[in-house]
Tab-separated table of C-alpha atoms and ligand atoms in Angstrom:
chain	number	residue	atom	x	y	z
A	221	UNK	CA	85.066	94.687	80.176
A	222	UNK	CA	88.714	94.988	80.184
A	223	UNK	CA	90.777	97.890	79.801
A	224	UNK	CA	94.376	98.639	80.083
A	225	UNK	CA	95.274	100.742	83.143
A	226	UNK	CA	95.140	104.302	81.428
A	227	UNK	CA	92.697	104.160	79.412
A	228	UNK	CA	89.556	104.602	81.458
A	229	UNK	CA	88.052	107.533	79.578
A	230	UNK	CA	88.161	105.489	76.196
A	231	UNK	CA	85.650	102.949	78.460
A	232	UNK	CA	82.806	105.307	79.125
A	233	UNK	CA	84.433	106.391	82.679
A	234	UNK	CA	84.172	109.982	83.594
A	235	UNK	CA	86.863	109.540	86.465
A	236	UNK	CA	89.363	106.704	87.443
A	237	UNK	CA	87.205	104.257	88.838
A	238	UNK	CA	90.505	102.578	90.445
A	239	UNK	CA	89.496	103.960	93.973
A	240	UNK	CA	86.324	102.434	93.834
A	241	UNK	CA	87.277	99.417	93.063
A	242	UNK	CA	89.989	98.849	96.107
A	243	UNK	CA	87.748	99.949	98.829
A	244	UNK	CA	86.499	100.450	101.448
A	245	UNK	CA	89.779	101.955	102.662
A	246	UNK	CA	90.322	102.248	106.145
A	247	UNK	CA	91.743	106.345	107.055
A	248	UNK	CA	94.946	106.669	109.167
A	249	UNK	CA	94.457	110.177	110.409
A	250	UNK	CA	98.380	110.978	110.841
A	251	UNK	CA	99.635	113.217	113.142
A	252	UNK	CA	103.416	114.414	113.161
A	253	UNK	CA	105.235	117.347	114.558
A	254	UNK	CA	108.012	119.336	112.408
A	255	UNK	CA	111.410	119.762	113.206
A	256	UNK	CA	110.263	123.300	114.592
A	257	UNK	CA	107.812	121.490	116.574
A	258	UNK	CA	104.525	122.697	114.663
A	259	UNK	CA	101.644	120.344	114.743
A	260	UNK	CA	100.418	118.568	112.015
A	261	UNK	CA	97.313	116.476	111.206
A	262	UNK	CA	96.098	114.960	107.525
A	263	UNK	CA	93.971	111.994	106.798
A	264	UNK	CA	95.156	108.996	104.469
A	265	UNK	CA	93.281	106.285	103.093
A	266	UNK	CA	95.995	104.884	101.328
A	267	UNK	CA	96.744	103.304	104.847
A	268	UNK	CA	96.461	99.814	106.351
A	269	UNK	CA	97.723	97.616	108.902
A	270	UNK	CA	100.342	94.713	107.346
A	271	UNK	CA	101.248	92.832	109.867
A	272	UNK	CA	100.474	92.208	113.572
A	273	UNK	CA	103.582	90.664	115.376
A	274	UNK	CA	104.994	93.871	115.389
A	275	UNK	CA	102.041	95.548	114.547
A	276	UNK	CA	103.120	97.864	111.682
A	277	UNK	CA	101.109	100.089	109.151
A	278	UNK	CA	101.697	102.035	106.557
A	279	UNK	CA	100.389	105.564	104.604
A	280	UNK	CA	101.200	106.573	101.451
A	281	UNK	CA	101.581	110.108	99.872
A	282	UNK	CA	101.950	111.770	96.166
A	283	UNK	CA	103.866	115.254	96.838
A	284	UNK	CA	102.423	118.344	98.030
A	285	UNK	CA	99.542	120.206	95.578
A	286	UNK	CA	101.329	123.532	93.851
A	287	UNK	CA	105.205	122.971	95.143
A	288	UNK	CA	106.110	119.082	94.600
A	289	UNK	CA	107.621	117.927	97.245
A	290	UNK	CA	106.947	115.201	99.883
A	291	UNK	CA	103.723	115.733	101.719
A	292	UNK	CA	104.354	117.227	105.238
A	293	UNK	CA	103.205	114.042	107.476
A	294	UNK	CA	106.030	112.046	105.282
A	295	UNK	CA	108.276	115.155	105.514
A	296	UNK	CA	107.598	115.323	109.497
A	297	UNK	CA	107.450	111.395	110.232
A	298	UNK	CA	111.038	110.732	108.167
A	299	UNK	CA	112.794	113.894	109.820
A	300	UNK	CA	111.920	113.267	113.655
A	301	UNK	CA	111.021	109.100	113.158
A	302	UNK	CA	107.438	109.506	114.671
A	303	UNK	CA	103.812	109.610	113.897
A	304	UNK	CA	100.419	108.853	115.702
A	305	UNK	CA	97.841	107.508	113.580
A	306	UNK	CA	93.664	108.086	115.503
A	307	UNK	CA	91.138	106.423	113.985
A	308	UNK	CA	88.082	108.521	112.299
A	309	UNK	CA	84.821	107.585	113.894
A	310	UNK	CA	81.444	108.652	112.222
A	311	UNK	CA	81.146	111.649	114.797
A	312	UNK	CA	84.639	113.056	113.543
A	313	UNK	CA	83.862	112.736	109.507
A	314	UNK	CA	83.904	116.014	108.986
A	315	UNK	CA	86.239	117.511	111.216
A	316	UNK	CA	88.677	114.985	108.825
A	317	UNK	CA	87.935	116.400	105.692
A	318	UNK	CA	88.835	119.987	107.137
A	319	UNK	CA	92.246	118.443	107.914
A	320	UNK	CA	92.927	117.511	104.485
A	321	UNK	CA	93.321	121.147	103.765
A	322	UNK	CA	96.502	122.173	101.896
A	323	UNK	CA	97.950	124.575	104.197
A	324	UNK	CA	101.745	125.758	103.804
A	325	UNK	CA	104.171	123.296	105.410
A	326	UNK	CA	104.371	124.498	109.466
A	327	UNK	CA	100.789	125.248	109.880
A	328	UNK	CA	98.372	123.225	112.087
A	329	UNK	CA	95.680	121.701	110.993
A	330	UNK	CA	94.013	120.620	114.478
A	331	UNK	CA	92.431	124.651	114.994
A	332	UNK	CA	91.204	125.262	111.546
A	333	UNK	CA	88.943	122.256	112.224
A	334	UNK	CA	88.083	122.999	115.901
A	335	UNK	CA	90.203	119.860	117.119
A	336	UNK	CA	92.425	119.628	119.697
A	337	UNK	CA	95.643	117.405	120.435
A	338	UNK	CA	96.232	115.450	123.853
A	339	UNK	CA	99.737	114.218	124.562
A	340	UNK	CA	101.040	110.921	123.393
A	341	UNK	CA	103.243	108.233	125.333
A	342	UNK	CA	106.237	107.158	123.587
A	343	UNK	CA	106.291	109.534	120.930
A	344	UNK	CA	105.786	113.491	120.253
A	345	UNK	CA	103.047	113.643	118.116
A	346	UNK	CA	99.485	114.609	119.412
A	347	UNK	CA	97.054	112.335	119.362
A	348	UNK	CA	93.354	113.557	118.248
A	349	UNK	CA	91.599	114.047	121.458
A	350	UNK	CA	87.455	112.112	120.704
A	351	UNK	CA	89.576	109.779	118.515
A	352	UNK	CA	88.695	106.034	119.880
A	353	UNK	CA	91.590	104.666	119.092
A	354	UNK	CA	95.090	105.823	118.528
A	355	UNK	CA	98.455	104.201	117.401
A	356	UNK	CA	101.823	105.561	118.227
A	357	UNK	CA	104.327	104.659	115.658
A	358	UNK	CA	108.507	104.726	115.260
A	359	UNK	CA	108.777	105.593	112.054
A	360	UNK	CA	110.494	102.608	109.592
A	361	UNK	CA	111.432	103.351	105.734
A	362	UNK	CA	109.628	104.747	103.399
A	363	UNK	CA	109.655	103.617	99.810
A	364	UNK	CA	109.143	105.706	96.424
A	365	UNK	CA	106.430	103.853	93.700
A	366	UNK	CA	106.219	104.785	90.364
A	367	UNK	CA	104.179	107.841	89.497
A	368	UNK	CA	103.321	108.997	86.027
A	369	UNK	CA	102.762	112.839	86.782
A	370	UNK	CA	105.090	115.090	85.940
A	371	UNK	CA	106.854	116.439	89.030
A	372	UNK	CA	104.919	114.761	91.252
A	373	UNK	CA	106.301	111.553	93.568
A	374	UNK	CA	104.886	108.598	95.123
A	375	UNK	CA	106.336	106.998	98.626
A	376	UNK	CA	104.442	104.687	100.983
A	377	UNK	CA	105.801	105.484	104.531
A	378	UNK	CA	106.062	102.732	107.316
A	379	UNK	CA	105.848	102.666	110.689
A	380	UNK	CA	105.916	100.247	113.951
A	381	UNK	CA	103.116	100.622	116.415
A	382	UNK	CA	104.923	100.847	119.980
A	383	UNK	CA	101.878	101.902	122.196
A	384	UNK	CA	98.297	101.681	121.649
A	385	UNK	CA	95.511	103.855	123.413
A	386	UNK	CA	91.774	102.656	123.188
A	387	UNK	CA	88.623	104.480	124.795
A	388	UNK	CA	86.905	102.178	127.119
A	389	UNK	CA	83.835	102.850	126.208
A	390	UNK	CA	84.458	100.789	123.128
A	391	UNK	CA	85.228	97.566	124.582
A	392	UNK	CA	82.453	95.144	125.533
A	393	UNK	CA	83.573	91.827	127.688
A	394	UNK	CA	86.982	91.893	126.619
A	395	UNK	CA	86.649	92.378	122.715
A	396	UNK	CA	86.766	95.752	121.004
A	397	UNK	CA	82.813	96.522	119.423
A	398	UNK	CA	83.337	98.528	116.286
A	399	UNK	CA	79.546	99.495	116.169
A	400	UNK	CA	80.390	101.525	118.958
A	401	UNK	CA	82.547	103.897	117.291
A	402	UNK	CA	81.688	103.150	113.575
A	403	UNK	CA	84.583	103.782	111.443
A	404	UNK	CA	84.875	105.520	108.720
A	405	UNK	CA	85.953	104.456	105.458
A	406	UNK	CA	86.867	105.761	102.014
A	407	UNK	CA	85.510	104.355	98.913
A	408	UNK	CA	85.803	105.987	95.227
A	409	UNK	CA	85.490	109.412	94.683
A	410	UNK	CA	84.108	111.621	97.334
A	411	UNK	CA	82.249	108.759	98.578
A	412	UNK	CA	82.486	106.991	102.138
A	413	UNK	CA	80.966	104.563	104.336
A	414	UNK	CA	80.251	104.001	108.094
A	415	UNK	CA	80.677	100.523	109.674
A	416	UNK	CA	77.933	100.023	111.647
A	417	UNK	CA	76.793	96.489	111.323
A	418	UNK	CA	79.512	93.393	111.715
A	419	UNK	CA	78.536	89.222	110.920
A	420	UNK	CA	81.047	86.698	111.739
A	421	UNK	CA	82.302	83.736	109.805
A	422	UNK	CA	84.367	80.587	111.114
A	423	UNK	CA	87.276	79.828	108.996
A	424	UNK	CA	87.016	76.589	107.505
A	425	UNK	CA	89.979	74.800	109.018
B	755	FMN	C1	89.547	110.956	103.252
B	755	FMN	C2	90.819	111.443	102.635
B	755	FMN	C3	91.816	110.551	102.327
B	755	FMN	C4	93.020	110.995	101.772
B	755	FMN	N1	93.975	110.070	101.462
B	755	FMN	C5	95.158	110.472	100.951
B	755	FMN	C6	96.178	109.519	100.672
B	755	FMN	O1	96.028	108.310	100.915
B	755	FMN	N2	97.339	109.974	100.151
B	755	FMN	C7	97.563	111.302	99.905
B	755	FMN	O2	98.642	111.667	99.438
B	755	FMN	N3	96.596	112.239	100.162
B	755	FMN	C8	95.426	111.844	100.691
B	755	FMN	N4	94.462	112.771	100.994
B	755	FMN	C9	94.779	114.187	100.818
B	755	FMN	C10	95.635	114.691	101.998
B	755	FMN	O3	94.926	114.563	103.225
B	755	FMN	C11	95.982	116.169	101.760
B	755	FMN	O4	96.828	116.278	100.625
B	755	FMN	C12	96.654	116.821	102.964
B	755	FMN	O5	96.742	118.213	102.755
B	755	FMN	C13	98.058	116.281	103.194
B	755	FMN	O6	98.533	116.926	104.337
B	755	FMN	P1	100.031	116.989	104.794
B	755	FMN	O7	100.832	117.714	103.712
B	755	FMN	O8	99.912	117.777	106.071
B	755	FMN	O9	100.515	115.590	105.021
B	755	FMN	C14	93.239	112.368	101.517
B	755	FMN	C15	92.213	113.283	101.821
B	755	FMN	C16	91.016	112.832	102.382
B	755	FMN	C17	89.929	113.822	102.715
Protein backbone atom coordinates (compact mmCIF):
# COMPACT_ATOMS: atom_id res chain seq x y z
CA UNK A 1 0.00 0.00 0.00
CA UNK A 2 0.87 3.50 -0.60
CA UNK A 3 -0.82 6.49 0.42
CA UNK A 4 -0.10 10.11 0.31
CA UNK A 5 0.64 11.63 3.73
CA UNK A 6 -3.02 12.85 4.61
CA UNK A 7 -4.93 10.58 3.50
CA UNK A 8 -4.86 7.77 6.02
CA UNK A 9 -8.58 7.48 6.68
CA UNK A 10 -9.28 6.93 2.83
CA UNK A 11 -6.77 3.60 3.56
CA UNK A 12 -8.85 1.80 6.12
CA UNK A 13 -6.85 3.62 9.14
CA UNK A 14 -8.88 4.66 12.08
CA UNK A 15 -5.93 6.93 13.42
CA UNK A 16 -2.56 8.20 11.91
CA UNK A 17 -0.57 5.26 11.97
CA UNK A 18 2.63 7.68 11.47
CA UNK A 19 3.62 7.15 15.22
CA UNK A 20 3.67 3.64 14.88
CA UNK A 21 5.59 3.45 12.25
CA UNK A 22 8.75 5.69 13.65
CA UNK A 23 9.06 3.93 16.89
CA UNK A 24 10.02 2.88 19.47
CA UNK A 25 10.71 6.45 20.60
CA UNK A 26 12.90 6.98 23.33
CA UNK A 27 11.01 9.77 26.20
CA UNK A 28 13.08 12.81 27.32
CA UNK A 29 11.25 13.61 30.50
CA UNK A 30 12.12 17.54 30.47
CA UNK A 31 12.39 19.46 33.32
CA UNK A 32 12.67 23.42 33.24
CA UNK A 33 12.04 26.15 35.69
CA UNK A 34 10.07 29.51 34.65
CA UNK A 35 11.28 32.81 34.78
CA UNK A 36 9.33 33.00 38.24
CA UNK A 37 11.16 30.01 39.19
CA UNK A 38 8.11 27.44 39.17
CA UNK A 39 8.98 23.90 38.43
CA UNK A 40 8.12 22.18 35.53
CA UNK A 41 8.16 18.54 34.31
CA UNK A 42 6.50 16.96 30.84
CA UNK A 43 7.51 13.91 28.94
CA UNK A 44 8.48 13.98 25.09
CA UNK A 45 8.96 11.28 22.80
CA UNK A 46 9.61 13.34 20.01
CA UNK A 47 13.21 13.37 21.58
CA UNK A 48 16.56 11.79 20.68
CA UNK A 49 20.13 12.10 21.03
CA UNK A 50 21.96 13.52 17.52
CA UNK A 51 25.17 13.61 18.11
CA UNK A 52 27.77 12.56 20.74
CA UNK A 53 30.94 14.84 20.51
CA UNK A 54 29.09 17.33 22.16
CA UNK A 55 26.50 15.22 23.17
CA UNK A 56 23.34 17.14 22.14
CA UNK A 57 19.54 16.15 21.99
CA UNK A 58 16.67 17.47 21.05
CA UNK A 59 12.54 17.59 21.98
CA UNK A 60 10.04 18.80 20.00
CA UNK A 61 6.63 20.49 20.85
CA UNK A 62 3.19 21.53 18.94
CA UNK A 63 1.72 24.57 21.15
CA UNK A 64 -0.12 24.33 24.25
CA UNK A 65 -3.87 22.39 24.12
CA UNK A 66 -6.80 25.31 24.43
CA UNK A 67 -4.43 28.68 24.24
CA UNK A 68 -1.76 28.12 21.27
CA UNK A 69 1.20 29.03 22.27
CA UNK A 70 4.63 27.34 22.78
CA UNK A 71 4.48 24.49 25.21
CA UNK A 72 5.87 25.53 28.67
CA UNK A 73 9.22 23.24 28.71
CA UNK A 74 10.06 25.19 25.21
CA UNK A 75 8.67 28.41 26.78
CA UNK A 76 10.91 27.74 30.08
CA UNK A 77 14.12 26.15 28.29
CA UNK A 78 14.32 29.30 25.54
CA UNK A 79 13.66 32.04 28.34
CA UNK A 80 16.31 30.90 31.08
CA UNK A 81 18.67 28.56 28.37
CA UNK A 82 18.30 25.33 30.55
CA UNK A 83 16.66 22.02 30.81
CA UNK A 84 17.35 18.53 32.46
CA UNK A 85 16.18 15.70 30.58
CA UNK A 86 15.77 11.97 33.31
CA UNK A 87 15.23 9.05 31.68
CA UNK A 88 11.76 7.02 32.32
CA UNK A 89 12.48 3.60 33.68
CA UNK A 90 9.65 0.89 33.78
CA UNK A 91 9.10 1.64 37.63
CA UNK A 92 8.33 5.44 36.77
CA UNK A 93 5.74 4.71 33.65
CA UNK A 94 3.10 5.96 35.23
CA UNK A 95 4.16 8.62 37.34
CA UNK A 96 5.13 10.03 33.45
CA UNK A 97 1.90 9.93 32.07
CA UNK A 98 0.56 12.04 35.16
CA UNK A 99 3.15 14.63 34.08
CA UNK A 100 1.81 15.02 30.74
CA UNK A 101 -1.11 16.73 32.31
CA UNK A 102 -2.09 20.11 30.81
CA UNK A 103 -1.88 22.28 33.71
CA UNK A 104 -1.85 26.25 33.31
CA UNK A 105 1.64 27.57 32.52
CA UNK A 106 3.45 28.09 36.31
CA UNK A 107 2.13 25.02 37.86
CA UNK A 108 4.27 21.97 38.84
CA UNK A 109 3.85 18.94 37.67
CA UNK A 110 6.36 16.90 40.04
CA UNK A 111 3.37 16.89 43.22
CA UNK A 112 0.36 16.06 41.21
CA UNK A 113 2.25 12.84 40.40
CA UNK A 114 3.84 12.21 43.85
CA UNK A 115 7.47 13.01 42.43
CA UNK A 116 9.94 14.93 43.78
CA UNK A 117 12.94 17.09 42.30
CA UNK A 118 16.69 16.83 43.61
CA UNK A 119 19.05 19.63 42.64
CA UNK A 120 21.02 19.67 39.47
CA UNK A 121 24.82 20.68 38.85
CA UNK A 122 25.34 23.12 36.22
CA UNK A 123 21.97 24.11 35.61
CA UNK A 124 18.58 25.10 37.60
CA UNK A 125 16.29 22.67 36.64
CA UNK A 126 15.39 19.67 38.99
CA UNK A 127 16.25 16.58 38.10
CA UNK A 128 13.58 13.61 38.79
CA UNK A 129 14.78 12.07 41.92
CA UNK A 130 14.43 7.53 41.07
CA UNK A 131 15.30 8.71 37.52
CA UNK A 132 18.57 6.49 36.49
CA UNK A 133 19.88 8.70 34.43
CA UNK A 134 19.74 12.40 33.94
CA UNK A 135 21.15 14.96 31.37
CA UNK A 136 21.72 18.57 32.10
CA UNK A 137 21.44 20.64 29.04
CA UNK A 138 22.38 24.57 27.88
CA UNK A 139 19.78 25.22 25.89
CA UNK A 140 20.82 25.79 21.82
CA UNK A 141 18.09 27.03 19.12
CA UNK A 142 15.07 25.93 18.56
CA UNK A 143 13.57 25.63 15.13
CA UNK A 144 9.76 26.01 13.91
CA UNK A 145 8.52 22.88 11.29
CA UNK A 146 5.66 23.11 9.34
CA UNK A 147 2.34 22.35 10.97
CA UNK A 148 -0.96 22.06 9.20
CA UNK A 149 -3.36 22.92 12.23
CA UNK A 150 -4.80 25.93 12.44
CA UNK A 151 -3.25 27.99 15.25
CA UNK A 152 -1.21 25.52 16.35
CA UNK A 153 2.96 25.57 15.88
CA UNK A 154 5.63 23.13 15.59
CA UNK A 155 9.44 23.81 16.99
CA UNK A 156 12.03 21.14 17.80
CA UNK A 157 14.14 22.60 20.70
CA UNK A 158 17.96 21.77 21.11
CA UNK A 159 20.11 21.46 23.70
CA UNK A 160 23.93 20.55 24.72
CA UNK A 161 24.43 18.02 27.44
CA UNK A 162 27.09 19.69 29.91
CA UNK A 163 26.87 17.19 32.91
CA UNK A 164 25.62 13.79 33.13
CA UNK A 165 24.39 11.94 36.40
CA UNK A 166 23.99 8.03 36.31
CA UNK A 167 22.80 5.72 39.33
CA UNK A 168 25.42 3.22 40.08
CA UNK A 169 23.45 0.64 40.46
CA UNK A 170 23.11 0.54 36.72
CA UNK A 171 26.55 0.05 35.71
CA UNK A 172 28.06 -3.45 35.57
CA UNK A 173 32.12 -3.67 34.97
CA UNK A 174 32.39 -0.45 33.45
CA UNK A 175 29.44 -0.48 30.83
CA UNK A 176 25.99 0.91 31.54
CA UNK A 177 23.26 -2.45 31.65
CA UNK A 178 19.98 -1.15 30.35
CA UNK A 179 18.10 -4.32 31.67
CA UNK A 180 18.71 -2.86 34.85
CA UNK A 181 16.60 0.05 34.54
CA UNK A 182 14.49 -0.92 31.43
CA UNK A 183 13.52 2.06 29.55
CA UNK A 184 10.63 3.03 28.46
CA UNK A 185 9.60 3.73 25.08
CA UNK A 186 6.74 5.15 23.04
CA UNK A 187 5.34 3.46 20.11
CA UNK A 188 1.90 4.42 18.21
CA UNK A 189 -0.96 5.39 19.94
CA UNK A 190 -1.23 4.85 23.60
CA UNK A 191 1.05 2.04 23.22
CA UNK A 192 4.65 1.52 24.83
CA UNK A 193 7.34 -0.84 25.37
CA UNK A 194 9.94 -1.81 28.06
CA UNK A 195 13.54 -2.72 27.07
CA UNK A 196 14.35 -5.51 28.87
CA UNK A 197 16.30 -7.85 26.73
CA UNK A 198 19.54 -6.46 24.57
CA UNK A 199 21.69 -8.87 21.64
CA UNK A 200 24.75 -7.48 20.20
CA UNK A 201 25.97 -7.34 16.65
CA UNK A 202 29.64 -6.60 15.30
CA UNK A 203 29.68 -4.12 12.59
CA UNK A 204 30.93 -5.50 9.54
CA UNK A 205 34.05 -3.44 8.97
C1 LIG B 1 4.65 9.51 26.56
C2 LIG B 1 4.29 10.89 26.10
C3 LIG B 1 5.02 11.50 25.11
C4 LIG B 1 4.70 12.79 24.70
N1 LIG B 1 5.44 13.35 23.69
C5 LIG B 1 5.17 14.61 23.29
C6 LIG B 1 5.97 15.22 22.28
O1 LIG B 1 6.94 14.64 21.76
N2 LIG B 1 5.66 16.48 21.90
C7 LIG B 1 4.62 17.18 22.47
O2 LIG B 1 4.39 18.33 22.10
N3 LIG B 1 3.84 16.62 23.44
C8 LIG B 1 4.12 15.37 23.86
N4 LIG B 1 3.37 14.81 24.86
C9 LIG B 1 2.35 15.62 25.52
C10 LIG B 1 3.01 16.57 26.54
O3 LIG B 1 3.68 15.83 27.56
C11 LIG B 1 1.91 17.44 27.18
O4 LIG B 1 1.35 18.30 26.19
C12 LIG B 1 2.42 18.27 28.35
O5 LIG B 1 1.33 18.87 29.02
C13 LIG B 1 3.37 19.38 27.90
O6 LIG B 1 3.78 20.02 29.06
P1 LIG B 1 4.48 21.43 29.12
O7 LIG B 1 3.50 22.47 28.56
O8 LIG B 1 4.70 21.57 30.60
O9 LIG B 1 5.75 21.36 28.35
C14 LIG B 1 3.63 13.51 25.28
C15 LIG B 1 2.88 12.88 26.29
C16 LIG B 1 3.20 11.58 26.71
C17 LIG B 1 2.40 10.93 27.80
Amino acid sequence: MFYKVGTHKDHGFHHDPFKAFVSPRPIGWISTLSQQGVSNLAPYSYFNAVSSDPPVVFFAGGSKRGIGGPKDSQRNAERTGEFVCSIVCHAQRKQMNITSLHLPHGEDEMPKAELSGEPSVLVKPLRVKGAPVHLECKYLQSVQTPCWSENQENWVIFGEVIGIHVDESIIKNGYVDVTLYRPVARLGYMEYATVSEVYTMDRPD
